[in-house]
Coordinates of C-alpha atoms in Angstrom, one line a residue:
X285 CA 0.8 24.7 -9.5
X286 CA 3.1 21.9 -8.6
X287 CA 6.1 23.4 -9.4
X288 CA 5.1 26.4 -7.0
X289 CA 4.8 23.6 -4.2
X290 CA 7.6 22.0 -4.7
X291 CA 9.5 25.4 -4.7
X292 CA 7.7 26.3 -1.2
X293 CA 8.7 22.9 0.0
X294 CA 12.8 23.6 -1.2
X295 CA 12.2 27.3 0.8
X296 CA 10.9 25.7 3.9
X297 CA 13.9 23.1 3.9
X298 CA 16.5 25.4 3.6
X299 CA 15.3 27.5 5.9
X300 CA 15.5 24.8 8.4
X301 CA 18.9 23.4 7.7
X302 CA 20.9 26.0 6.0
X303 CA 19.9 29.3 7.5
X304 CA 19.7 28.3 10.9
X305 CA 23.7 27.3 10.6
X306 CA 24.4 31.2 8.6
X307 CA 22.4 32.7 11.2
X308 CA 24.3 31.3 14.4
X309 CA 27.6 32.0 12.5
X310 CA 26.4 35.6 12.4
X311 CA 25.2 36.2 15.3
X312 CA 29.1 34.4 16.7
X313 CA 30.6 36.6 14.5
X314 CA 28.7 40.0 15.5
X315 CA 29.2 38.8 19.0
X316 CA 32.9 38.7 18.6
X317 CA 33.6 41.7 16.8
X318 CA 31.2 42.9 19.6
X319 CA 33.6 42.0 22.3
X320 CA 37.0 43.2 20.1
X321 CA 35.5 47.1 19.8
X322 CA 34.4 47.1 23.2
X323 CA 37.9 46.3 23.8
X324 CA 39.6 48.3 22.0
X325 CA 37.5 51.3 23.1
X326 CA 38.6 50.5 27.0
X327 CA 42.3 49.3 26.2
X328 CA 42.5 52.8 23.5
X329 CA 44.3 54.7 25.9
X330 CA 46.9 52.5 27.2
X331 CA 47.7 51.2 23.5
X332 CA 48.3 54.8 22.7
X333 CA 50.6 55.4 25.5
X334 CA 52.3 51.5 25.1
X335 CA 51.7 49.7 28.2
X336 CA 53.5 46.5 27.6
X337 CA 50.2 44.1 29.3
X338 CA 47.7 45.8 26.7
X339 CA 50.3 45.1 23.6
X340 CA 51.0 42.3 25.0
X341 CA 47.2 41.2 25.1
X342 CA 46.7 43.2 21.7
X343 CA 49.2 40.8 20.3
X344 CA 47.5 37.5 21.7
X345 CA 43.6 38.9 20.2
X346 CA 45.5 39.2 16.6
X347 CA 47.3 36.0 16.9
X348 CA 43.7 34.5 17.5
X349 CA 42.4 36.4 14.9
X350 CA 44.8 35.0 12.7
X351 CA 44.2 31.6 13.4
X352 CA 40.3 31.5 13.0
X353 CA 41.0 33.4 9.8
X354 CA 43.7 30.2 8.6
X355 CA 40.9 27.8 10.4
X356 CA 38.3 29.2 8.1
X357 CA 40.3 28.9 5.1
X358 CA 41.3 25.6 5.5
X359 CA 37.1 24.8 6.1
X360 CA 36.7 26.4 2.7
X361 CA 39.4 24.4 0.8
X362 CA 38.4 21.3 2.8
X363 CA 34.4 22.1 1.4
X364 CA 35.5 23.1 -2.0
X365 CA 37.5 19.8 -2.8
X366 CA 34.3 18.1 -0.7
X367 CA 32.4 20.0 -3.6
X368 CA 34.6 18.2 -6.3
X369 CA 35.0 15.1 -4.7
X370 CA 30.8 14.5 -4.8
X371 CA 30.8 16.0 -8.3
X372 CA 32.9 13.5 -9.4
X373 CA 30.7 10.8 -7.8
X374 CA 27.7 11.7 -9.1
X375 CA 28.9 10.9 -12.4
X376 CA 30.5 7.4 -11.3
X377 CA 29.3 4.3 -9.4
X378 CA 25.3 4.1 -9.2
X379 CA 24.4 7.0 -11.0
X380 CA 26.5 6.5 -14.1
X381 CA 24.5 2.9 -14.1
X382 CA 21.7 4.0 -14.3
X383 CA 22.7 7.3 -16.4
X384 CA 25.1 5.4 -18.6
X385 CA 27.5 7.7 -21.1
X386 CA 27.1 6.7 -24.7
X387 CA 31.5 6.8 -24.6
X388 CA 31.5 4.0 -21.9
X389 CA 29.4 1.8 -24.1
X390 CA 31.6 2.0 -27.4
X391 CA 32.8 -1.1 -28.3
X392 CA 36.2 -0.7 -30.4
X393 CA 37.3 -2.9 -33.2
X394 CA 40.2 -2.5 -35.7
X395 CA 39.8 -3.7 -38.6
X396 CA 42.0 -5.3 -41.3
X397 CA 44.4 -8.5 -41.0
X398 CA 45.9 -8.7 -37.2
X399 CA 49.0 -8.5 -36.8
X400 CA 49.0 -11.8 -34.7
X401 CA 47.9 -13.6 -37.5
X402 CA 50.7 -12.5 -39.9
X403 CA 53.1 -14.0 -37.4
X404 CA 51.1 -17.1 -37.3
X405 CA 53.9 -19.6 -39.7
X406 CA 52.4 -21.4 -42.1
X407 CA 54.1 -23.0 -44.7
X408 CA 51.3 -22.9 -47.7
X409 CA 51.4 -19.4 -48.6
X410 CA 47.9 -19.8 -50.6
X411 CA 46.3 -21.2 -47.4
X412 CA 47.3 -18.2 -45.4
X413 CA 46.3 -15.5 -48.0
X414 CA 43.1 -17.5 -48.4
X415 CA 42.7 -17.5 -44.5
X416 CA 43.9 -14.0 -43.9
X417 CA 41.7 -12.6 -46.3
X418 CA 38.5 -14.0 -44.4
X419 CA 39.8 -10.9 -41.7
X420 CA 39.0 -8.4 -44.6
X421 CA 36.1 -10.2 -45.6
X422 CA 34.1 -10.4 -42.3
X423 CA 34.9 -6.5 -41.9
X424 CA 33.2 -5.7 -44.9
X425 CA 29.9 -7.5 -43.8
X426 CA 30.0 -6.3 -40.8
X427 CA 30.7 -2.3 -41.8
X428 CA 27.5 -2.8 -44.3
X429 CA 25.6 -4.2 -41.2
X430 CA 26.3 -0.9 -39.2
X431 CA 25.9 1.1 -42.0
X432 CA 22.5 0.0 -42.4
X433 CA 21.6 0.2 -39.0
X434 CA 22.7 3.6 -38.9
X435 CA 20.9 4.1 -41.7
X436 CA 17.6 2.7 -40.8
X437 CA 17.7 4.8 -37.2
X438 CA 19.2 8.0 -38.9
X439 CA 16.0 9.9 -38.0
X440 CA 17.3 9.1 -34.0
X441 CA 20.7 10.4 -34.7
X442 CA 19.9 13.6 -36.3
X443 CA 18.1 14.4 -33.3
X444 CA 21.7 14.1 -31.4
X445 CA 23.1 13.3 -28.2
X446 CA 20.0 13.8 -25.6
X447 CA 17.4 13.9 -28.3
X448 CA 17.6 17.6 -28.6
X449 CA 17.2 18.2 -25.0
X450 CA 19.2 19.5 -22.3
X451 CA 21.4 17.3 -20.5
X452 CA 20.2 18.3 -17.3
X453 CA 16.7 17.5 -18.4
X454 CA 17.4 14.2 -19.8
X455 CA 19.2 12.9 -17.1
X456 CA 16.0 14.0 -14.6
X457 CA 13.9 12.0 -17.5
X458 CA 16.0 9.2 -17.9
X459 CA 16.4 8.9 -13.4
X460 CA 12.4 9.1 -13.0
X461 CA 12.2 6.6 -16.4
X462 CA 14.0 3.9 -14.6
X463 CA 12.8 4.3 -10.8
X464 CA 9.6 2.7 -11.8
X465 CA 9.9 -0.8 -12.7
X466 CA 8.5 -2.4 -15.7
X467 CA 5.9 -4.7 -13.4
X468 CA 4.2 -2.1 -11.7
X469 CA 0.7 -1.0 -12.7
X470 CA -0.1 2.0 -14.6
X471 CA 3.7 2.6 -14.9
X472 CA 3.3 4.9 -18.0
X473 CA 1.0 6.6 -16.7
X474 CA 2.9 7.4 -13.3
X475 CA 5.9 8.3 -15.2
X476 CA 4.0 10.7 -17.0
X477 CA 2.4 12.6 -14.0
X478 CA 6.0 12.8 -12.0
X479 CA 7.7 14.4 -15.2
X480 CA 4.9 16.5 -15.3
X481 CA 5.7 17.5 -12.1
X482 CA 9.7 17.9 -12.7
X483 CA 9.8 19.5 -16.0
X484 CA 6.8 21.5 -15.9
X485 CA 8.0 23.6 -19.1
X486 CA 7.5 20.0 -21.1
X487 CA 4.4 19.8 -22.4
X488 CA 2.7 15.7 -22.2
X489 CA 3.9 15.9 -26.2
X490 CA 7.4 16.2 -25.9
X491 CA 7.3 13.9 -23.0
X492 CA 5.8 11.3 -24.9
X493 CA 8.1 12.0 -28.2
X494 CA 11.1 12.1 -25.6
X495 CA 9.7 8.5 -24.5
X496 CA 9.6 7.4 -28.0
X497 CA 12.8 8.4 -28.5
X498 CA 14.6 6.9 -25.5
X499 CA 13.1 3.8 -26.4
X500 CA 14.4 3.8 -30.0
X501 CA 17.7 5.5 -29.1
X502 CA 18.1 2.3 -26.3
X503 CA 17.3 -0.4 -29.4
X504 CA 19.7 1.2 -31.2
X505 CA 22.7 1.2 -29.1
X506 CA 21.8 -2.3 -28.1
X507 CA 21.7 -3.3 -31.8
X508 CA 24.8 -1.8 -32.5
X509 CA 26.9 -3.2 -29.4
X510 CA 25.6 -6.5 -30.0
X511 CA 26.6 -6.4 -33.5
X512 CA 30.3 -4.9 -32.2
X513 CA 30.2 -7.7 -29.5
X514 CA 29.6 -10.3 -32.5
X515 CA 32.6 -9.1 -34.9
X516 CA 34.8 -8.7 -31.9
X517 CA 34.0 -12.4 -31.0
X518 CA 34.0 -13.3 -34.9
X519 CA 37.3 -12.1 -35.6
X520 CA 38.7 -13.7 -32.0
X521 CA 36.6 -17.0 -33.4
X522 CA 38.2 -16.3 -37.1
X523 CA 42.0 -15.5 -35.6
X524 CA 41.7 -18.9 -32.7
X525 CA 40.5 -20.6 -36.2
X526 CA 43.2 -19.7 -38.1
X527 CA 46.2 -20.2 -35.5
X528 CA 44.5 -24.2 -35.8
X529 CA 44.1 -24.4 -39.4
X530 CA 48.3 -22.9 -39.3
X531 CA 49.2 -25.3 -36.8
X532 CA 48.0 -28.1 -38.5
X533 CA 48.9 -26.9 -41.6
X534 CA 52.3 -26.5 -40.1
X535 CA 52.3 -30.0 -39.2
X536 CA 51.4 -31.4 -42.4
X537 CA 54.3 -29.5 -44.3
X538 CA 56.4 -30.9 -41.7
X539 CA 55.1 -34.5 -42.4
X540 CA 55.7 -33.6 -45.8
X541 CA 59.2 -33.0 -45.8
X542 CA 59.9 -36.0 -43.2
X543 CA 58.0 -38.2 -45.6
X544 CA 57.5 -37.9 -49.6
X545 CA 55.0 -40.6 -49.8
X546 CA 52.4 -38.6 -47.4
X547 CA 52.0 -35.7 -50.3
X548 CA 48.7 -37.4 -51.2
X549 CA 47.7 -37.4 -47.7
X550 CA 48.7 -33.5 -47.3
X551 CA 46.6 -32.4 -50.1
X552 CA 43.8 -34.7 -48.9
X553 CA 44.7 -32.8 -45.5
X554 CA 44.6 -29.1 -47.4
X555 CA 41.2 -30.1 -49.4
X556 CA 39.7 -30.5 -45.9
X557 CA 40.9 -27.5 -44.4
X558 CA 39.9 -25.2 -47.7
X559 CA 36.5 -26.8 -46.7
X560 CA 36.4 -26.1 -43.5
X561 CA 37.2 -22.7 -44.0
X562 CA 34.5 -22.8 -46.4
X563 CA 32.1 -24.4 -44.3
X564 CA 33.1 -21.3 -41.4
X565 CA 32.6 -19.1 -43.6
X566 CA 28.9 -20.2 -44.5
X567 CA 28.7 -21.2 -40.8
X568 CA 29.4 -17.6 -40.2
X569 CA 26.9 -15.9 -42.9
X570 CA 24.2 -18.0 -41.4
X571 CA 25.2 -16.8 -38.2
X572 CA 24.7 -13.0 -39.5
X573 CA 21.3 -13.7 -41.3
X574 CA 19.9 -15.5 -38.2
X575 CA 21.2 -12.6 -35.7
X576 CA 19.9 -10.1 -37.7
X577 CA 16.2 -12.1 -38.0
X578 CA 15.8 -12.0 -34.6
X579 CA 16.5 -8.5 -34.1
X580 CA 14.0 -8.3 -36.6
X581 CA 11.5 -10.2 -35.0
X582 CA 12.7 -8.4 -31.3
X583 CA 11.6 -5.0 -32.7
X584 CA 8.1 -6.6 -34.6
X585 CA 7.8 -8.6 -30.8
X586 CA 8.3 -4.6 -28.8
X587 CA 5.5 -2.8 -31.3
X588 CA 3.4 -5.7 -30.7
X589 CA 3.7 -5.8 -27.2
X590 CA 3.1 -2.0 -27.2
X591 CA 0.0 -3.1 -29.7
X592 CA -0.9 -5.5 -27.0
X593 CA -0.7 -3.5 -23.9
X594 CA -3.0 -0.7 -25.9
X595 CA -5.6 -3.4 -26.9
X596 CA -5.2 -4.9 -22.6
X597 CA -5.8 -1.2 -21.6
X598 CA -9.1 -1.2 -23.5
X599 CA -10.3 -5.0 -22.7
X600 CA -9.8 -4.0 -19.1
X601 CA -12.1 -0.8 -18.8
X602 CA -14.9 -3.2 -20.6
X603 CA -14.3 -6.2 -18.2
X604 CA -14.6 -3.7 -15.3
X605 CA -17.7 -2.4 -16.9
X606 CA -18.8 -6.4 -17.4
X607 CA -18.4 -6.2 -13.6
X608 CA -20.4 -4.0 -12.7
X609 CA -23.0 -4.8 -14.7
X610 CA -22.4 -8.2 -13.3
X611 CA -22.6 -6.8 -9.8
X612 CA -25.4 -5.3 -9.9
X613 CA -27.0 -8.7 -11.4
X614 CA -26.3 -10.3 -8.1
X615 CA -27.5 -8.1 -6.4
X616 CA -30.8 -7.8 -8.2
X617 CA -31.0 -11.4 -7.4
X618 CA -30.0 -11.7 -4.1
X619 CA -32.7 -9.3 -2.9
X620 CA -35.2 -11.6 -5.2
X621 CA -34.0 -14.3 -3.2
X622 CA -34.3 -12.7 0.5
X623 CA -38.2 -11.6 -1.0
X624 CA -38.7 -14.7 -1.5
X625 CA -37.6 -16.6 1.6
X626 CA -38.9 -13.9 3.5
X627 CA -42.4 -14.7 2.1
X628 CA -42.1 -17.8 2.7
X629 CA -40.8 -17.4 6.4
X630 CA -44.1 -15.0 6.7
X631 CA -46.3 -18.3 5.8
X632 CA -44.8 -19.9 8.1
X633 CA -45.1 -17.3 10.7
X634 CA -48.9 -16.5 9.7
X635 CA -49.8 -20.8 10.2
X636 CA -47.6 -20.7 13.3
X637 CA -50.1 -17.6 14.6
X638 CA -53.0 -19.4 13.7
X639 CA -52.3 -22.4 15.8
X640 CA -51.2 -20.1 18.1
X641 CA -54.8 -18.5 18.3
X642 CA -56.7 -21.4 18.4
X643 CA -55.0 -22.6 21.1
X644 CA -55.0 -19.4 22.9
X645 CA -58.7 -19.4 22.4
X646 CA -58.9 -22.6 24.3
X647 CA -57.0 -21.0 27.0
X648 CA -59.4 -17.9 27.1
X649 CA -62.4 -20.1 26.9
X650 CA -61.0 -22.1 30.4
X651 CA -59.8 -19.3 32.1
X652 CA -63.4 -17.5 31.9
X653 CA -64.8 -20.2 33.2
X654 CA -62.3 -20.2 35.9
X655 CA -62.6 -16.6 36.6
X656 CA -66.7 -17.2 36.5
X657 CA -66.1 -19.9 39.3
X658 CA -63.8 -17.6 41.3
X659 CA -66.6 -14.4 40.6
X660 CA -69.6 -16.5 42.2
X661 CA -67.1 -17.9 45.4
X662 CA -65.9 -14.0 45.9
X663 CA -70.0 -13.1 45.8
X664 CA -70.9 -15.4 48.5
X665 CA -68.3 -14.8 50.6
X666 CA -68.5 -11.1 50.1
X667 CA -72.2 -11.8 51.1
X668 CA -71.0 -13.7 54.5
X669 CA -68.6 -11.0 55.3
X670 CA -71.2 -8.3 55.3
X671 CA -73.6 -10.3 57.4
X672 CA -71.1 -10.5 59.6
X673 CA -70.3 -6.7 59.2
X674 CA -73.6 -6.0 60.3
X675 CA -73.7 -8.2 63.4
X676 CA -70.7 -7.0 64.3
X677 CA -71.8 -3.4 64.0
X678 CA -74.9 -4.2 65.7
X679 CA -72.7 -5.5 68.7
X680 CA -70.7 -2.2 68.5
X681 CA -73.5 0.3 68.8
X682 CA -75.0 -1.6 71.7
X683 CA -71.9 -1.3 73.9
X684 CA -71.3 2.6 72.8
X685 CA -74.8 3.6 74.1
X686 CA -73.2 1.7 77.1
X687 CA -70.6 3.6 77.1
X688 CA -71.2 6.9 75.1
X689 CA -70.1 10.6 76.9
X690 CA -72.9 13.3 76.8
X691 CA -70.8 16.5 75.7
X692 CA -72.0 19.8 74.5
X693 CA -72.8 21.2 71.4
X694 CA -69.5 22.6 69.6
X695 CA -69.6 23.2 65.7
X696 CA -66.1 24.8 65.5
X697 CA -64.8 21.4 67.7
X698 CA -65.3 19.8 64.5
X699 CA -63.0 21.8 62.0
X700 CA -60.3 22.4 64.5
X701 CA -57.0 20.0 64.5
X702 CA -56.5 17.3 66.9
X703 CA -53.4 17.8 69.4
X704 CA -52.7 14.5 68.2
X705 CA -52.6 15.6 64.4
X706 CA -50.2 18.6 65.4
X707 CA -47.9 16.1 67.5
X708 CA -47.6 13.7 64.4
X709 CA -47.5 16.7 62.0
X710 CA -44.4 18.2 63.9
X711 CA -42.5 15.3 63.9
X712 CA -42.7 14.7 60.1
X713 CA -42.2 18.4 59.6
X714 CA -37.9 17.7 61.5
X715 CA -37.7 14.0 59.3
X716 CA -38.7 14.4 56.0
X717 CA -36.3 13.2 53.7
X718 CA -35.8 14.8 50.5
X719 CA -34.0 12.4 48.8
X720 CA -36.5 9.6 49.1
X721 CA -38.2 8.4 46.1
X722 CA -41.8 9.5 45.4
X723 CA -43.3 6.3 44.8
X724 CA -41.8 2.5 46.3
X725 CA -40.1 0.9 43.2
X726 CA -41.5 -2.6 43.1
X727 CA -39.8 -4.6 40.5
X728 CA -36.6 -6.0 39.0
X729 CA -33.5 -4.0 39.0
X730 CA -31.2 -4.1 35.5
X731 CA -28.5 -6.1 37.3
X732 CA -30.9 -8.6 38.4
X733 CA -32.5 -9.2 34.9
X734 CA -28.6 -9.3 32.9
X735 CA -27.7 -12.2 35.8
X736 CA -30.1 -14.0 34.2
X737 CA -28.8 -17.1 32.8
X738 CA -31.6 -17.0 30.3
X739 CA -31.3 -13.2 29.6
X740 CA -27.3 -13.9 28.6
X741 CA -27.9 -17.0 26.7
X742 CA -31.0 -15.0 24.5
X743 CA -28.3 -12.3 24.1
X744 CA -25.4 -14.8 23.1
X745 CA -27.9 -16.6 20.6
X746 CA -28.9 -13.3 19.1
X747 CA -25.6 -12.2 18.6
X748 CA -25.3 -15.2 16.1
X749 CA -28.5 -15.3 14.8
X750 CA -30.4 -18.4 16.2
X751 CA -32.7 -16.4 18.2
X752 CA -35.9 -17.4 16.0
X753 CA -34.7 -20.9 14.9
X754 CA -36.5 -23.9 17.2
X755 CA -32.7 -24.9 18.3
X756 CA -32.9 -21.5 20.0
X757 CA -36.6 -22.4 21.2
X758 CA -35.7 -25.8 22.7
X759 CA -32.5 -24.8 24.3
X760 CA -34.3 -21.7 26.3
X761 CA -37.2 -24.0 27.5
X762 CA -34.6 -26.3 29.4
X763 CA -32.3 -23.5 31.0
X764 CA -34.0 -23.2 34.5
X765 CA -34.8 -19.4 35.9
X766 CA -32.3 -18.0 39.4
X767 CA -35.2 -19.1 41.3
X768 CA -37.8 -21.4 41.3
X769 CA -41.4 -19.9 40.4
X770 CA -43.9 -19.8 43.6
X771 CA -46.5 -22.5 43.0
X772 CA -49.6 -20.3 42.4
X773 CA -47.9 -19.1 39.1
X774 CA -47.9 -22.9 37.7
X775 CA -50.4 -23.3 34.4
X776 CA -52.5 -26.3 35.7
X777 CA -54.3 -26.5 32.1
X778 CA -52.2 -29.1 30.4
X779 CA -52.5 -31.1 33.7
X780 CA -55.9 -31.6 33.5
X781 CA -56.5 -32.3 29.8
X782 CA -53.9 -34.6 30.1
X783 CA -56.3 -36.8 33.4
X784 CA -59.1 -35.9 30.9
X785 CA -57.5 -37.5 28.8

């Protein structure tokens, strides 16, 4: 399924970049050749008879023709040896770093005596042979060494070059292989999905085999270039070593002959030299032994780590399963916590509420005896105000038999409208707005209640959670209000407890 995206999304991009350049050069070149018949069928006639303008022009149109024919040629050479030039690159600079050739890592060392050293003069021909013949010596060693390397990865070498894969689909395994670096987490298992995705004819088998592989073909070659790199600098060492032990040689012969009585010192001076050459050489075989115990110990330290990373893989998915058990835990307490301090925050709030009642019962208690005072003072006055009421009307009645019209008898009189009625009632009927609220609003518009100094600090404390602390309490009983309450609003209880008092 990949694969098919990945060949939609190669379509799509060449159809946006190459087509659209093979298209216009079509469409230039059906234009032209367009143009050229139409030509030729106007101008037919007067080549036919040879007018000297039209073969004239006929002549300039094949010149041209010619030209953008050479032009074209020359734009195929110049893209053909463009073609060349970046096939040659790919295999060079960057890519061939990263893609290295197993030629280019070869490193070559002839064997046998030096010619160097057998012009080195020395005038103790024993001393020579003996140092000469450490040359053969060290080759030997060091041809068993490779032998038994080779021998001990001869399952990776029968495989051959690429593992018994293509070269194009090693070097796409071995470019993905080393884009992801060896720090990055899940790295295997990243590798594994893009190859998937690349070379989705491997199956996750021969990937992982091809992996195994690489790896063991890579310890190889390193093993066997550092074991190149050490004869190569053993036999420099051995030659350096020898063009000494000559040269001092040398001058101890020519000691000799100046001076008989030094003959005890020269052989003194030859012991010493014999032992160091004996000492290089066991310098040298300790050398190899330790070298090739700590390639030993660098393979046991790579299955190990690979032990390791296994054994990290599997103490990972049981810490994260430690976690979550852990998790939820917390949690479990957490909300054990919360039950609790919210029980105990509803004690608090159910003693609070009790005080709260009884002294709100005190308040009822004095306020219905307040409203009982203010009951039996409405009474009586209520009481005056209909005496007077009565008086009053008494007055009234006299002064309307003074005054009162004799008229006749008219029953309809009574259910007809006034002419004043009909006056008021035409003059609504022309000013009636209908836009005007039913009822008068009388109350506090939302602008006046957010101006509210106390309304915005409530707000500010709530936003930070202090609005049911007693900070929050004794901060909004000392912010003032926009206006000063009217005087018959004021709670004169406390007042008078406190002169009671």
């Amino acid at each position: 399924m990949e694969s098919k995206v990945i060949d939609i999304e190669f379509a799509k991009f060449k159809a946006s970049t190459t087509q659209p350049e093979s298209s216009l050069e079509a469409k230039v070149t059906r234009h032209l050749r367009e143009d050229l018949q139409y030509w030729l069928q106007e101008n037919m006639e007067d080549l036919r008879m040879g007018s000297p303008d039209t073969v004239q022009k006929h002549n300039e149109i094949q010149c041209t023709i010619d030209n953008v024919k050479g032009q074209q040629k020359m734009v195929l050479e110049k893209l053909h040896h463009q073609q060349i030039c970046l096939e040659q690159e790919l295999g060079m600079g960057f890519l061939a770093t990263i893609t290295p050739n197993e030629d280019s890592q070869k490193v070559h060392v002839e064997g046998g005596i030096p010619e160097e050293a057998y012009d080195l003069e020395c005038s103790d021909f024993d001393l020579k042979v003996s140092v000469l013949q450490e040359f053969i010596l060290m080759d030997e060693k060091f041809r068993e060494r490779l032998k038994y390397l080779e021998e001990e990865h001869s399952k990776i070498l029968k495989l051959g070059r690429n593992g018994g894969w293509s070269d194009d689909d090693h070097y796409v395994f071995t470019v993905i292989y080393e884009q992801y670096p060896h720090e990055m987490k899940n790295r295997r298992k990243m590798i594994i999905d893009r190859l998937q995705r690349h070379l989705p004819k491997k199956l996750r088998a021969d990937l992982v085999s091809h992996e195994e592989w690489c790896d063991s073909n890579k310890y190889f070659r390193e093993r066997k270039k550092a074991l190149m790199v050490a004869w190569q600098k053993g036999r420099s060492a051995l030659y350096h070593k020898a063009e000494s032990i000559f040269t001092e040689a040398e001058m101890a012969a020519q000691l000799d002959e100046v001076k008989a009585e030094y003959n005890r010192k020269q052989r003194q001076v030859r012991e010493v030299l014999h032992e160091k050459i004996r000492n290089f050489r066991e310098q040298q075989m300790e050398a190899l032994i330790i070298q090739h115990k700590m390639e030993s110990e660098k393979l046991q330290a790579v299955r190990e780590r690979l032990k390791m990373e296994a054994e990290l893989e599997t103490k990972k998915r049981a810490h994260e399963k430690e976690q979550v058990a852990k998790f939820h835990e917390e949690i479990e307490k957490k909300q054990q916590k919360q039950a609790e301090k919210d029980q105990k925050r509803y004690d608090e709030l159910q003693a609070q509420l009790a005080e709260q009642a009884i002294f709100d019962q005190e308040r009822i208690k004095y306020r219905a005896e307040q409203l009982d005072a203010k009951i039996e003072e409405r009474k009586y006055l209520e009481e005056e105000k209909k005496q007077a009421e009565i008086e009053k009307e008494e007055r009234l009645e006299a002064l309307r038999e003074q005054v009162r019209v004799v008229a006749e008898s008219d029953p309809h009189r009574i259910l007809q409208q006034t002419e004043a009625w009909q006056n008021r009632y035409a003059e609504n009927e022309d000013d009636i707005d209908i836009q005007k609220p039913l009822f008068n609003v009388i109350g506090f518009t939302s602008k006046q209640i957010t101006s509210d100094p106390r309304m915005k600090l409530e707000a500010r404390l709530r936003d930070a959670g202090l609005h049911n602390t007693d900070y929050a309490r004794q901060i909004m009983s000392k912010v003032p209000p926009p206006q000063p309450p009217r005087r018959d609003m004021e709670s004169t209880v406390f007042k008078k407890n406190l002169n009671n008092t």
